[in-house]
Coordinates of C-alpha atoms in Angstrom, one line a residue:
M1 CA 66.6 40.8 -12.7
S2 CA 69.6 38.9 -13.8
S3 CA 70.2 38.1 -17.3
I4 CA 69.3 34.8 -18.6
A5 CA 72.4 32.6 -19.2
W6 CA 72.9 28.6 -19.3
K7 CA 75.4 29.0 -16.5
D8 CA 77.2 31.9 -14.9
S9 CA 80.1 31.7 -12.3
S10 CA 77.9 31.2 -9.4
G11 CA 76.5 28.2 -10.6
R12 CA 73.1 29.2 -11.6
I13 CA 71.5 27.4 -14.4
L14 CA 69.1 28.8 -17.3
L15 CA 66.1 30.5 -15.6
F16 CA 67.2 29.8 -12.0
R17 CA 67.8 32.5 -9.7
R18 CA 69.8 30.6 -7.1
P19 CA 72.5 27.7 -7.3
F20 CA 70.5 24.4 -7.5
H21 CA 71.6 23.1 -4.1
E22 CA 70.4 26.1 -2.4
Y23 CA 66.9 25.2 -3.0
S24 CA 64.9 23.1 -0.4
L25 CA 64.7 19.5 -0.8
R26 CA 61.1 19.6 -2.0
G27 CA 62.3 22.2 -4.6
R28 CA 65.0 20.2 -5.9
V29 CA 62.6 17.4 -6.4
M30 CA 60.3 19.6 -8.5
L31 CA 63.1 20.8 -10.5
S32 CA 64.5 17.4 -11.1
Q33 CA 61.0 16.2 -12.4
M34 CA 60.2 19.1 -14.5
P35 CA 62.3 18.2 -17.6
L36 CA 60.2 14.9 -17.8
S37 CA 56.9 16.6 -17.1
V38 CA 57.5 19.3 -19.7
T39 CA 58.5 16.7 -22.1
A40 CA 55.4 14.6 -21.5
G41 CA 53.1 17.8 -22.0
I42 CA 54.9 18.3 -25.3
T43 CA 54.2 14.7 -26.3
A44 CA 50.6 15.0 -25.3
F45 CA 50.3 18.1 -27.7
L46 CA 52.0 16.3 -30.5
I47 CA 49.7 13.4 -29.9
L48 CA 46.4 15.7 -29.8
A49 CA 47.6 17.6 -32.8
F50 CA 48.8 14.8 -35.2
F51 CA 47.6 11.4 -33.6
P52 CA 44.4 12.0 -31.9
E53 CA 43.4 8.4 -32.0
T54 CA 46.2 7.6 -29.7
L55 CA 44.4 9.5 -26.8
L56 CA 41.8 6.6 -27.1
N57 CA 44.6 4.1 -25.8
P58 CA 44.3 3.3 -22.2
L59 CA 48.0 2.8 -21.8
F60 CA 48.9 6.3 -23.2
I61 CA 46.2 7.8 -21.1
S62 CA 47.6 6.0 -18.0
F63 CA 50.9 7.6 -19.0
L64 CA 49.4 10.9 -18.9
L65 CA 47.6 10.4 -15.7
S66 CA 50.5 8.9 -14.0
Q67 CA 53.0 11.7 -14.9
A68 CA 50.3 14.2 -13.4
V69 CA 50.0 12.2 -10.3
I70 CA 53.9 11.9 -10.0
L71 CA 54.4 15.8 -10.3
I72 CA 51.9 16.3 -7.6
L73 CA 53.8 13.9 -5.4
C74 CA 56.8 15.8 -5.9
Y75 CA 55.3 19.2 -4.7
A76 CA 52.5 17.5 -2.0
V77 CA 55.3 15.2 0.0
P78 CA 57.0 16.7 2.9
W79 CA 60.4 15.1 1.6
Q80 CA 62.5 16.8 4.2
R81 CA 60.5 14.7 7.0
L82 CA 61.3 11.4 5.4
P83 CA 64.6 9.5 5.1
Y84 CA 66.7 11.3 2.9
P85 CA 67.0 8.8 0.0
S86 CA 63.1 8.3 0.0
F87 CA 62.9 10.7 -2.8
L88 CA 64.4 8.3 -5.4
V89 CA 61.0 6.6 -5.5
I90 CA 60.1 9.2 -8.0
P91 CA 62.3 8.4 -11.0
L92 CA 61.5 4.6 -10.3
L93 CA 57.8 5.6 -10.7
D94 CA 58.8 7.5 -13.7
L95 CA 60.4 4.4 -15.5
V96 CA 57.0 2.4 -14.9
S97 CA 55.0 5.6 -16.3
I98 CA 57.2 5.9 -19.4
A99 CA 56.8 2.1 -20.0
L100 CA 53.0 2.8 -20.4
G101 CA 53.5 5.6 -22.6
R102 CA 55.8 3.7 -24.9
E103 CA 53.5 0.7 -25.3
G104 CA 50.5 3.1 -25.8
G105 CA 51.9 5.7 -28.0
Q106 CA 54.6 4.0 -30.0
D107 CA 52.6 3.5 -33.2
S108 CA 52.3 7.5 -33.1
L109 CA 55.5 8.8 -32.1
T110 CA 58.8 6.9 -32.3
G111 CA 61.2 7.3 -29.5
L112 CA 59.3 7.8 -26.7
S113 CA 61.6 5.5 -24.9
L114 CA 64.1 8.1 -24.9
M115 CA 62.2 9.8 -22.0
A116 CA 64.0 7.3 -19.7
V117 CA 67.1 9.5 -19.9
F118 CA 65.5 11.9 -17.3
P119 CA 65.0 9.5 -14.5
V120 CA 68.4 7.6 -15.3
I121 CA 70.1 10.9 -15.1
W122 CA 68.1 11.8 -11.9
M123 CA 69.2 8.8 -10.1
C124 CA 72.6 8.5 -11.3
A125 CA 73.3 12.4 -10.7
S126 CA 71.7 11.8 -6.9
G127 CA 75.2 10.2 -5.9
L128 CA 73.3 7.7 -3.7
F129 CA 73.5 4.0 -4.3
P130 CA 75.6 4.5 -7.6
K131 CA 76.0 0.9 -8.4
A132 CA 72.1 0.4 -8.1
A133 CA 71.7 3.6 -10.0
V134 CA 73.8 2.5 -13.0
A135 CA 72.2 -1.3 -12.9
L136 CA 69.0 0.6 -13.3
S137 CA 69.9 2.7 -16.1
F138 CA 70.5 -0.4 -18.0
F139 CA 67.7 -2.8 -16.8
G140 CA 65.0 -0.1 -16.3
P141 CA 64.9 1.0 -20.1
L142 CA 65.5 -2.9 -21.0
G143 CA 62.4 -3.7 -19.0
I144 CA 60.7 -1.0 -20.6
I145 CA 61.0 -2.8 -24.0
W146 CA 61.4 -6.3 -23.1
V147 CA 58.5 -6.6 -20.5
P148 CA 55.8 -6.0 -23.2
L149 CA 57.6 -8.4 -25.7
F150 CA 57.1 -11.2 -22.9
I151 CA 53.8 -10.3 -22.0
R152 CA 52.5 -10.5 -25.7
G153 CA 54.6 -13.8 -26.1
A154 CA 55.9 -12.7 -29.7
I155 CA 59.7 -13.2 -29.0
S156 CA 62.5 -13.7 -31.1
G157 CA 66.3 -13.4 -30.9
Q158 CA 66.3 -10.7 -33.7
D159 CA 63.6 -8.6 -31.5
L160 CA 65.6 -8.9 -28.1
A161 CA 68.8 -8.0 -30.0
R162 CA 67.4 -4.9 -31.7
S163 CA 66.3 -3.6 -28.3
F164 CA 69.7 -3.5 -26.9
L165 CA 70.8 0.0 -28.2
L166 CA 68.5 2.0 -25.9
P167 CA 69.7 0.3 -22.9
V168 CA 73.4 0.4 -23.8
M169 CA 73.0 4.1 -24.6
M170 CA 71.2 5.0 -21.3
L171 CA 73.9 2.9 -19.4
G172 CA 76.5 4.9 -21.0
I173 CA 74.7 8.2 -19.9
G174 CA 74.0 6.5 -16.5
V175 CA 77.8 5.8 -16.2
T176 CA 78.8 9.2 -17.4
V177 CA 76.5 11.2 -15.0
S178 CA 77.3 8.7 -12.2
V179 CA 81.0 9.3 -12.6
M180 CA 80.7 13.0 -13.0
T181 CA 78.6 13.3 -9.8
L182 CA 81.4 11.1 -7.8
S183 CA 84.0 13.2 -9.4
M184 CA 82.5 16.5 -8.2
V185 CA 81.9 15.1 -4.8
R186 CA 85.5 14.2 -4.7
Q187 CA 86.5 17.5 -5.7
Q188 CA 84.5 19.0 -2.7
R189 CA 85.9 16.7 -0.2
D190 CA 89.6 16.5 -1.4
L191 CA 91.3 19.5 -2.8
E192 CA 94.6 17.6 -3.1
G193 CA 93.4 15.2 -5.8
Q194 CA 93.0 18.1 -8.2
Q195 CA 95.3 16.5 -10.8
R196 CA 93.5 13.1 -10.5
D197 CA 90.2 15.0 -10.9
L198 CA 91.4 16.8 -14.2
E199 CA 92.5 13.5 -15.7
E200 CA 89.2 12.0 -14.7
K201 CA 87.3 14.8 -16.3
D202 CA 89.1 14.3 -19.4
S203 CA 88.1 10.6 -19.4
Q204 CA 84.5 11.8 -18.7
L205 CA 84.6 14.3 -21.6
R206 CA 85.7 11.3 -23.8
G207 CA 82.8 9.3 -22.6
V208 CA 80.5 12.2 -23.0
L209 CA 81.9 12.8 -26.8
T210 CA 81.3 9.1 -27.3
G211 CA 77.7 9.3 -26.1
S212 CA 77.1 12.4 -28.0
K213 CA 78.2 10.5 -31.2
R214 CA 76.1 7.6 -30.2
Q215 CA 73.2 9.9 -30.2
E216 CA 74.1 11.6 -33.0
R217 CA 74.0 8.1 -34.9
L218 CA 70.7 7.2 -33.2
L219 CA 69.1 10.6 -34.6
N220 CA 70.4 10.0 -38.1
T221 CA 68.9 6.5 -37.8
I222 CA 65.5 7.9 -36.7
L223 CA 65.4 10.6 -39.4
D224 CA 66.3 8.0 -41.9
T225 CA 63.4 5.7 -40.8
V226 CA 60.4 8.2 -40.7
H227 CA 58.6 8.4 -44.1
L228 CA 58.7 12.1 -44.0
G229 CA 61.5 14.2 -45.9
V230 CA 63.5 16.2 -43.4
L231 CA 65.8 19.1 -44.3
A232 CA 67.5 21.6 -42.0
V233 CA 69.2 24.6 -43.4
D234 CA 71.4 27.4 -41.6
A235 CA 70.7 31.1 -41.8
D236 CA 72.6 31.5 -45.2
G237 CA 70.6 28.6 -46.6
H238 CA 73.3 25.9 -46.9
D239 CA 72.2 22.4 -45.8
I240 CA 73.0 21.0 -42.3
L241 CA 70.9 17.9 -42.5
M242 CA 69.0 15.8 -45.2
N243 CA 67.6 12.6 -44.2
R244 CA 67.2 9.8 -46.8
K245 CA 63.6 10.4 -47.8
Q246 CA 64.5 14.0 -48.8
R247 CA 67.3 12.9 -50.9
K248 CA 64.9 11.2 -52.8
H249 CA 62.5 14.0 -53.0
H250 CA 65.7 16.2 -53.9
L251 CA 66.5 13.6 -56.7
L252 CA 63.0 13.6 -58.0
A253 CA 63.1 17.6 -58.5
T254 CA 66.4 17.4 -60.3
P255 CA 66.2 18.0 -64.0
P256 CA 67.7 15.1 -66.0
T257 CA 70.3 17.7 -67.5
I258 CA 71.8 19.1 -64.5
D259 CA 73.8 16.9 -61.7
D260 CA 73.9 19.4 -59.0
P261 CA 71.1 22.0 -59.5
N262 CA 70.8 25.1 -57.2
E263 CA 67.1 25.9 -55.8
S264 CA 66.0 27.9 -58.6
Q265 CA 66.8 25.2 -61.0
L266 CA 64.7 22.5 -59.2
L267 CA 61.6 21.4 -61.0
V268 CA 59.0 22.7 -58.2
F269 CA 55.5 23.3 -59.7
S270 CA 52.4 25.1 -58.4
T271 CA 49.1 23.3 -57.8
D272 CA 48.4 23.2 -61.5
R273 CA 51.4 20.7 -61.9
T274 CA 52.6 22.8 -64.8
T275 CA 53.7 26.3 -63.6
L276 CA 57.1 26.7 -62.0
V277 CA 56.9 28.3 -58.6
P278 CA 58.9 31.2 -58.3
V279 CA 62.1 31.2 -56.4
D280 CA 61.1 33.4 -53.5
D281 CA 57.8 31.4 -53.1
R282 CA 59.6 27.9 -52.9
P283 CA 59.5 26.2 -49.6
V284 CA 63.3 26.3 -48.9
R285 CA 63.5 29.8 -49.9
R286 CA 60.5 31.0 -47.7
A287 CA 62.2 29.1 -44.8
V288 CA 65.7 30.7 -45.3
L289 CA 63.8 34.1 -45.3
G290 CA 62.6 33.1 -41.8
E291 CA 58.9 32.4 -42.7
E292 CA 57.0 29.8 -40.6
F293 CA 53.9 27.9 -42.7
T294 CA 52.3 24.5 -42.8
D295 CA 50.7 22.4 -45.3
Y296 CA 52.0 24.4 -48.3
L297 CA 51.5 22.1 -51.3
V298 CA 53.9 21.9 -54.4
W299 CA 54.5 19.3 -57.0
L300 CA 58.1 17.9 -57.4
G301 CA 59.3 16.4 -60.7
A302 CA 57.7 16.0 -64.0
G303 CA 55.6 13.5 -66.0
A304 CA 54.5 10.4 -64.8
E305 CA 56.8 10.6 -61.6
Q306 CA 55.6 13.9 -60.4
R307 CA 54.5 13.9 -56.8
A308 CA 52.2 16.3 -54.5
I309 CA 54.2 17.3 -51.5
S310 CA 52.9 19.1 -48.4
T311 CA 55.6 21.3 -46.6
S312 CA 55.9 22.7 -43.3
A313 CA 58.7 25.1 -41.9
R314 CA 59.7 26.1 -38.6
P315 CA 62.4 28.4 -37.8
M316 CA 65.4 27.8 -35.4
K317 CA 66.7 30.6 -33.0
D318 CA 70.0 30.8 -31.3
Q319 CA 70.4 31.3 -27.7
D320 CA 70.3 35.1 -28.2
G321 CA 66.9 34.9 -30.2
N322 CA 68.4 35.5 -33.5
F323 CA 67.7 33.5 -36.6
A324 CA 69.8 30.6 -37.2
G325 CA 68.0 28.4 -39.7
S326 CA 65.0 26.5 -40.3
V327 CA 63.6 22.8 -40.6
I328 CA 61.6 22.0 -43.5
V329 CA 59.3 18.8 -43.6
F330 CA 58.2 17.3 -46.9
S331 CA 55.3 14.8 -46.8
D332 CA 54.2 12.9 -50.0
V333 CA 50.4 13.3 -50.3
T334 CA 49.9 12.4 -53.9
E335 CA 47.6 9.6 -53.0
L336 CA 45.4 11.9 -50.9
V337 CA 45.2 14.6 -53.5
N338 CA 44.4 12.1 -56.2
A339 CA 41.7 10.8 -54.0
L340 CA 40.2 14.1 -53.3
A341 CA 40.2 15.0 -57.2
A342 CA 38.7 11.8 -58.0
K343 CA 35.9 12.3 -55.3
D344 CA 35.1 15.9 -56.5
D345 CA 34.9 14.5 -60.4
F346 CA 32.5 11.8 -59.3
V347 CA 30.1 14.3 -57.4
S348 CA 30.3 16.6 -60.1
N349 CA 29.6 13.9 -63.2
V350 CA 26.8 12.4 -61.0
S351 CA 25.2 15.8 -60.1
H352 CA 25.2 16.7 -63.9
E353 CA 23.7 13.4 -64.8
F354 CA 20.7 14.1 -62.1
R355 CA 20.1 17.5 -63.6
T356 CA 18.6 16.5 -67.0
P357 CA 16.1 14.0 -65.9
L358 CA 14.8 16.4 -63.0
T359 CA 14.5 19.2 -65.1
S360 CA 12.3 17.1 -67.6
I361 CA 10.2 16.1 -64.6
L362 CA 9.5 19.6 -63.4
G363 CA 8.7 20.6 -67.0
Y364 CA 6.1 18.1 -67.4
V365 CA 4.6 18.6 -63.8
E366 CA 4.4 22.3 -64.8
L367 CA 2.4 21.4 -67.9
L368 CA 0.1 19.3 -66.0
L369 CA -0.5 21.8 -63.2
D370 CA -1.5 24.3 -65.7
D371 CA -4.5 22.2 -66.8
D372 CA -7.4 24.3 -65.1
D373 CA -9.8 21.0 -65.4
L374 CA -7.6 19.4 -62.5
T375 CA -9.5 18.4 -59.4
D376 CA -7.9 19.2 -56.0
S377 CA -7.3 15.6 -55.4
Q378 CA -5.2 15.4 -58.6
R379 CA -3.4 18.7 -58.0
G380 CA -2.3 17.7 -54.5
P381 CA -0.1 14.8 -55.6
L382 CA 1.2 16.9 -58.6
E383 CA 2.1 19.7 -56.1
I384 CA 3.9 17.1 -53.9
I385 CA 5.7 15.9 -57.0
R386 CA 6.9 19.2 -57.9
R387 CA 8.0 20.3 -54.6
N388 CA 10.0 17.1 -54.2
S389 CA 11.4 17.5 -57.5
E390 CA 12.6 20.8 -57.0
R391 CA 14.2 19.9 -53.5
L392 CA 16.0 17.1 -55.5
L393 CA 17.1 19.7 -58.0
T394 CA 18.4 21.9 -55.1
L395 CA 20.4 19.0 -53.5
V396 CA 22.1 18.4 -56.7
S397 CA 22.8 22.1 -57.1
D398 CA 24.0 21.8 -53.2
L399 CA 26.2 18.7 -54.4
L400 CA 27.9 21.1 -56.9
S401 CA 28.2 23.9 -54.5
S402 CA 29.7 21.6 -51.6
R403 CA 32.4 20.7 -54.4
N404 CA 33.0 24.2 -55.2
G405 CA 32.9 25.5 -51.6
Q406 CA 29.9 27.8 -52.4
L407 CA 26.3 27.9 -50.9
L408 CA 24.2 31.3 -51.6
V409 CA 21.0 32.2 -49.8
T410 CA 18.4 34.8 -50.6
P411 CA 16.7 36.1 -47.3
E412 CA 13.1 37.6 -47.4
S413 CA 10.5 38.2 -44.7
V414 CA 8.8 34.8 -44.1
N415 CA 6.5 33.0 -41.8
V416 CA 8.6 30.3 -40.5
A417 CA 5.8 28.6 -38.6
E418 CA 4.1 27.9 -41.7
L419 CA 7.3 26.3 -43.1
V420 CA 7.2 24.0 -40.1
R421 CA 3.6 22.9 -40.5
T422 CA 4.3 22.5 -44.4
S423 CA 7.3 20.2 -43.8
V424 CA 5.4 18.3 -41.0
T425 CA 2.4 17.7 -43.0
A426 CA 4.6 16.5 -46.1
A427 CA 6.1 13.8 -43.7
L428 CA 3.0 12.6 -42.0
P429 CA 2.2 9.7 -44.6
R430 CA 5.9 8.5 -44.3
A431 CA 5.8 8.9 -40.5
A432 CA 2.5 6.8 -40.4
E433 CA 4.1 3.9 -42.2
S434 CA 6.8 3.8 -39.7
G435 CA 4.6 3.7 -36.7
I436 CA 5.7 7.3 -35.4
Q437 CA 3.7 10.0 -34.0
L438 CA 4.8 13.2 -35.7
R439 CA 3.7 16.6 -34.7
A440 CA 4.7 20.4 -34.9
D441 CA 4.8 22.6 -31.4
A442 CA 4.9 26.1 -33.3
P443 CA 3.2 29.3 -32.8
E444 CA 0.5 30.6 -35.4
R445 CA 3.1 33.2 -36.8
L446 CA 6.9 33.8 -36.2
E447 CA 8.3 36.1 -38.9
A448 CA 12.1 35.9 -40.0
H449 CA 14.3 37.1 -42.6
I450 CA 15.5 33.9 -44.3
D451 CA 15.7 31.9 -47.5
A452 CA 12.4 30.0 -47.1
A453 CA 13.4 27.4 -49.9
R454 CA 16.8 26.8 -47.9
I455 CA 15.1 26.8 -44.4
S456 CA 12.4 24.4 -45.9
Q457 CA 15.3 22.0 -47.1
V458 CA 16.8 22.0 -43.7
L459 CA 13.6 21.2 -42.0
D460 CA 12.7 18.7 -44.4
N461 CA 16.1 16.9 -43.8
L462 CA 16.0 17.1 -40.0
V463 CA 12.5 15.6 -40.1
S464 CA 13.5 12.9 -42.5
N465 CA 16.3 11.9 -40.6
A466 CA 14.4 11.8 -37.4
I467 CA 11.7 9.5 -39.0
K468 CA 14.5 7.3 -40.8
Y469 CA 16.7 6.8 -37.4
S470 CA 13.7 5.8 -35.6
P471 CA 13.0 2.3 -37.1
D472 CA 11.1 1.0 -34.1
G473 CA 8.6 4.0 -34.2
G474 CA 8.1 6.6 -31.5
D475 CA 7.7 10.2 -31.2
V476 CA 9.0 13.2 -33.4
V477 CA 8.4 16.7 -32.4
V478 CA 9.2 19.9 -34.4
S479 CA 9.2 22.8 -32.2
L480 CA 9.6 26.3 -33.0
R481 CA 10.2 29.4 -30.8
S482 CA 11.8 33.1 -30.5
E483 CA 14.7 33.5 -28.2
G484 CA 17.0 36.4 -27.7
G485 CA 16.5 37.7 -31.3
H486 CA 16.8 34.4 -32.9
M487 CA 14.4 31.9 -34.4
V488 CA 15.1 28.7 -32.9
C489 CA 13.9 25.4 -34.3
S490 CA 14.3 21.8 -32.8
V491 CA 13.7 18.4 -34.2
S492 CA 13.4 15.7 -31.6
D493 CA 13.1 12.0 -31.8
T494 CA 13.0 8.8 -29.6
G495 CA 15.1 6.8 -32.1
M496 CA 18.4 5.0 -31.8
G497 CA 20.7 7.8 -30.9
M498 CA 24.4 8.0 -31.6
S499 CA 27.7 7.8 -29.8
Q500 CA 29.8 10.6 -28.7
Q501 CA 32.2 9.7 -31.2
D502 CA 29.6 9.8 -34.0
Q503 CA 28.3 13.1 -32.7
E504 CA 31.7 14.6 -33.1
E505 CA 31.7 13.9 -36.9
V506 CA 28.1 13.8 -37.8
F507 CA 28.4 17.3 -39.8
A508 CA 31.3 15.9 -41.8
K509 CA 30.7 15.6 -45.4
F510 CA 29.6 11.7 -46.6
F511 CA 29.9 10.7 -42.8
R512 CA 27.7 7.8 -41.8
S513 CA 28.1 6.2 -38.6
A514 CA 29.1 2.2 -38.2
A515 CA 25.8 1.3 -37.2
V516 CA 23.8 3.1 -39.9
R517 CA 26.2 1.4 -42.5
N518 CA 25.4 -1.9 -41.3
S519 CA 21.6 -1.4 -41.2
T520 CA 19.2 -1.1 -44.2
I521 CA 19.0 2.8 -43.6
P522 CA 19.4 4.6 -47.0
G523 CA 21.6 7.7 -47.1
V524 CA 24.9 9.2 -48.6
G525 CA 25.9 11.3 -45.5
L526 CA 25.4 14.8 -47.2
G527 CA 22.1 16.1 -45.7
L528 CA 23.3 17.2 -42.3
S529 CA 26.5 18.8 -43.8
I530 CA 24.5 20.9 -46.3
S531 CA 22.0 21.9 -43.7
K532 CA 24.7 23.0 -41.5
A533 CA 26.2 25.2 -44.4
I534 CA 22.7 26.4 -45.1
V535 CA 22.3 27.7 -41.3
E536 CA 25.6 29.3 -41.1
A537 CA 25.0 31.2 -44.5
H538 CA 22.1 32.6 -42.3
G539 CA 24.6 33.8 -39.7
G540 CA 23.2 30.9 -37.4
R541 CA 24.5 27.6 -35.9
V542 CA 23.4 24.1 -35.4
S543 CA 23.8 21.9 -32.3
L544 CA 22.8 18.3 -31.2
R545 CA 22.1 16.4 -28.3
S546 CA 21.9 12.8 -28.4
E547 CA 22.2 9.5 -26.3
V548 CA 22.3 5.8 -27.8
G549 CA 19.2 4.2 -27.5
K550 CA 17.1 7.2 -26.3
G551 CA 17.1 9.5 -29.4
T552 CA 18.4 12.9 -30.7
T553 CA 17.5 16.5 -30.8
F554 CA 19.0 18.7 -33.6
T555 CA 18.7 22.6 -32.9
F556 CA 19.4 25.2 -35.2
A557 CA 19.0 28.9 -34.6
V558 CA 19.4 31.9 -36.8
P559 CA 19.0 35.6 -36.5
V560 CA 15.4 37.0 -37.0
Q561 CA 16.9 39.8 -38.9
N562 CA 20.2 39.7 -41.0

């Protein structure tokens, strides 16, 4: 296998075994389309990782689908049987596809219009219809930007003028590529014009240099526009590039008594906001050492100006695979960190305030239950008060545990069928009030090694939710069975159900769907999150199946023996 190089003496390009012109027409069409297809795939990955809401935009989905269809056409169409220039329909379709992607994804990723460079280069490099190709290299990108403006009707002279940079840049690239292509054709046809070709190449190189400088200015403009600090360093730690936002971060971390501090002198603190981060643990130093990391939190600056910064780094490699430096991104997350801290403090304070009255209620209920003169009709309601007070106290503890990320279980051998029947019996009065037929479908005994109080909490929560989210009545069934060494319990209702989007978020802390928030159904959105944590603490899993207007089924399974 030949060694990998950008280009060798025979004209082979990176990863290609043969010169480009030796491939079949279908192969050349595929290879010409491949850079845009790869770029579209990378764009889809970035959108999925960082801006998943963009995947709900029909225009962006149309862009991804059209790119897939175009790639299939490149392979499936027998181009050699069609008129030779017919393959140029592919770059024209690419321009339409890129227009859809830009309109659907420009709120997430800037610079999607730059993908127009691929069809422009393709058309201009083909050597066919050079004037039309150069014209399209300008009017194609211009249409990508202007057509949506005219469709929306929000047009101003400033908007039209601002959008000229990309078409002009593409025109420059198109002219350069066309000139280079025509020059190579002339070289092949006329060896006598060698001197003229050399002069033309010199002019072309000046054009490429001009285009390169223009692209550099564009890159700097883009980097100065984003709200993230970007820093690029070489293998020795020297700054290669620093955008406007990062210069502000650097100024924030600069001690007031030092004009030009080195990395060890910058005010970089750990999460406690007071302890200086050791030099070798600082983001830039870690990046210079070749580390790759994501969301490494530090605090920059001191006093009231201190900011929380999330940092990520990716190493750069040269063409031989050697470490050539790193790019570090700095994102200001101060508001998010403060909001999370405020939420945790609120949960902690409310939970502590609940503990005192609940403890008092339990104490007095215990005193009443110790009275031997109580009748069964008196003792029953008191037992219910005690059970629900204990449940409330457990929920308060779980609030604190969810804040600290801890949830403990104490398994023992338990008849789960009895827990199911107890939970259903306790919920019967409320079910009757709501016009719901509540029943249990469980065997006489089903032994499992579980924490009875915790699993009862899960059952009570699921049954309560099934009743609560069936406002128009219906049926609620709690079924229990043994399956594959697991105790499997399902709670099914015929209530309001939930959408696919709500199903994906239903186990998140404090989540409540829009439909529920707009109704009078009470709740804070913690029950399912805590229930899931309890089941997973038992080594089990929770799943759901739901359809809007038809009901929901929650199923949890835990091993019979832990």
